[in-house]
């Protein structure tokens, strides 16, 4: 189910997301002797940075932020070119508790970065709407 949602999401981002270039699905980053896989990895031409997307079928959990920060650090150390900006991450969840999200993100993002990224990335409401559609479609297909 998650694989088909990721495929649909990739196609949607490429279709609607201005300046996104697809790099990989289940993109492998190696840290130490361990392999980790990012659901979708793009390069954003306007921001001149890597953009990692992680899909979570259930409700947002604070630990997702730590995992994403780990991925972004690995990308910045091992994949990012010297002339590129720091990598950005997008965590897509089926649902969320706004207060939990606020607490989880309060120390990790500067308001300036959030503002700049919001202007150049895909509209959040449109992305949320599409994700819900893909999850409902996948649920229907498995019944």
Coordinates of C-alpha atoms in Angstrom, one line a residue:
X1 CA 0.0 0.0 0.0
X2 CA 2.7 2.5 1.0
X3 CA 4.7 1.8 -2.2
X4 CA 1.7 2.7 -4.4
X5 CA 1.1 5.9 -2.4
X6 CA 4.8 6.9 -2.7
X7 CA 4.6 6.3 -6.5
X8 CA 1.5 8.5 -6.8
X9 CA 3.1 11.1 -4.6
X10 CA 6.2 11.2 -6.7
X11 CA 4.2 11.7 -9.9
X12 CA 2.1 14.4 -8.2
X13 CA 5.2 16.3 -7.0
X14 CA 6.8 16.2 -10.4
X15 CA 3.5 17.3 -12.1
X16 CA 2.6 20.2 -9.7
X17 CA 5.9 21.0 -7.9
X18 CA 7.7 23.8 -9.8
X19 CA 11.5 23.2 -10.0
X20 CA 11.6 19.7 -8.6
X21 CA 13.9 17.2 -10.2
X22 CA 13.5 13.5 -9.2
X23 CA 16.6 11.8 -7.8
X24 CA 15.3 8.6 -6.3
X25 CA 12.7 6.5 -4.6
X26 CA 13.8 4.6 -1.4
X27 CA 17.0 6.6 -1.8
X28 CA 19.8 4.8 0.2
X29 CA 22.1 6.8 2.5
X30 CA 24.8 4.9 4.5
X31 CA 25.9 6.1 7.9
X32 CA 28.5 3.9 9.5
X33 CA 27.8 0.4 8.6
X34 CA 24.0 0.9 8.3
X35 CA 21.8 1.6 5.3
X36 CA 18.8 3.9 5.6
X37 CA 16.2 4.7 3.0
X38 CA 14.5 8.0 2.3
X39 CA 11.0 7.5 0.7
X40 CA 11.5 10.1 -2.0
X41 CA 14.5 12.4 -2.8
X42 CA 14.3 15.4 -5.2
X43 CA 16.5 18.4 -6.0
X44 CA 14.7 21.8 -5.9
X45 CA 16.3 24.1 -8.5
X46 CA 14.8 27.3 -7.0
X47 CA 16.1 26.6 -3.5
X48 CA 19.2 24.9 -4.8
X49 CA 18.9 22.1 -2.3
X50 CA 18.0 18.4 -1.9
X51 CA 14.4 17.8 -0.7
X52 CA 13.6 14.6 1.2
X53 CA 10.0 13.4 1.5
X54 CA 9.0 10.8 4.1
X55 CA 5.5 9.3 4.0
X56 CA 3.8 8.1 7.2
X57 CA 0.4 6.4 6.9
X58 CA -0.7 7.1 10.5
X59 CA -0.7 10.1 12.8
X60 CA 2.4 12.3 13.2
X61 CA 4.8 11.2 16.0
X62 CA 7.6 13.5 17.4
X63 CA 10.2 10.9 16.6
X64 CA 9.6 11.5 12.9
X65 CA 11.4 14.8 13.2
X66 CA 14.5 13.2 14.7
X67 CA 14.6 10.6 11.9
X68 CA 14.2 13.4 9.3
X69 CA 17.0 15.5 10.9
X70 CA 19.2 12.4 10.7
X71 CA 18.5 11.9 7.0
X72 CA 19.1 15.6 6.3
X73 CA 22.4 15.5 8.1
X74 CA 23.4 12.4 6.1
X75 CA 22.4 14.1 2.9
X76 CA 24.3 17.2 3.7
X77 CA 27.5 15.3 4.7
X78 CA 27.5 12.7 2.0
X79 CA 25.4 13.8 -1.0
X80 CA 25.1 17.6 -1.1
X81 CA 27.4 19.5 -3.4
X82 CA 29.5 22.4 -1.9
X83 CA 27.6 25.1 -3.8
X84 CA 24.1 23.8 -2.7
X85 CA 22.1 25.0 0.3
X86 CA 21.3 22.7 3.2
X87 CA 18.8 19.9 2.5
X88 CA 15.1 20.3 3.5
X89 CA 12.7 17.6 4.6
X90 CA 9.0 17.2 4.3
X91 CA 7.2 14.7 6.5
X92 CA 3.8 13.7 5.2
X93 CA 1.3 12.1 7.7
X94 CA -2.3 11.0 7.3
X95 CA -3.2 13.0 10.4
X96 CA -1.7 15.2 13.1
X97 CA -2.2 16.9 16.5
X98 CA -1.2 20.5 15.9
X99 CA 0.1 20.9 19.4
X100 CA 2.3 17.8 19.1
X101 CA 3.7 19.1 15.8
X102 CA 4.4 22.5 17.2
X103 CA 6.3 21.1 20.2
X104 CA 8.2 18.6 18.0
X105 CA 9.4 21.4 15.6
X106 CA 9.9 24.3 17.9
X107 CA 13.6 23.8 18.3
X108 CA 14.5 22.5 14.9
X109 CA 13.3 25.1 12.4
X110 CA 13.9 28.8 12.2
X111 CA 10.9 31.0 11.2
X112 CA 13.0 32.5 8.3
X113 CA 13.6 29.0 6.8
X114 CA 10.0 28.0 7.2
X115 CA 8.8 31.1 5.5
X116 CA 11.2 30.8 2.6
X117 CA 10.5 27.1 2.0
X118 CA 6.7 27.7 2.2
X119 CA 7.0 30.2 -0.6
X120 CA 8.9 27.8 -2.9
X121 CA 7.6 24.3 -2.1
X122 CA 4.2 22.8 -3.0
X123 CA 1.2 24.4 -1.2
X124 CA 0.7 22.5 2.1
X125 CA -3.1 22.3 1.8
X126 CA -2.9 20.9 -1.7
X127 CA -0.2 18.3 -0.6
X128 CA -2.4 17.3 2.3
X129 CA -5.5 16.9 0.1
X130 CA -3.6 14.7 -2.4
X131 CA -2.1 12.5 0.4
X132 CA -5.6 11.9 1.8
X133 CA -6.8 11.0 -1.7
X134 CA -3.9 8.5 -2.2
X135 CA -4.4 6.9 1.2
X136 CA -8.2 6.5 0.5
X137 CA -7.5 5.1 -2.9
X138 CA -4.9 2.6 -1.5
X139 CA -7.4 1.6 1.3
X140 CA -10.1 0.9 -1.3
X141 CA -7.7 -1.2 -3.4
X142 CA -6.8 -3.4 -0.5
X143 CA -10.4 -4.2 0.5

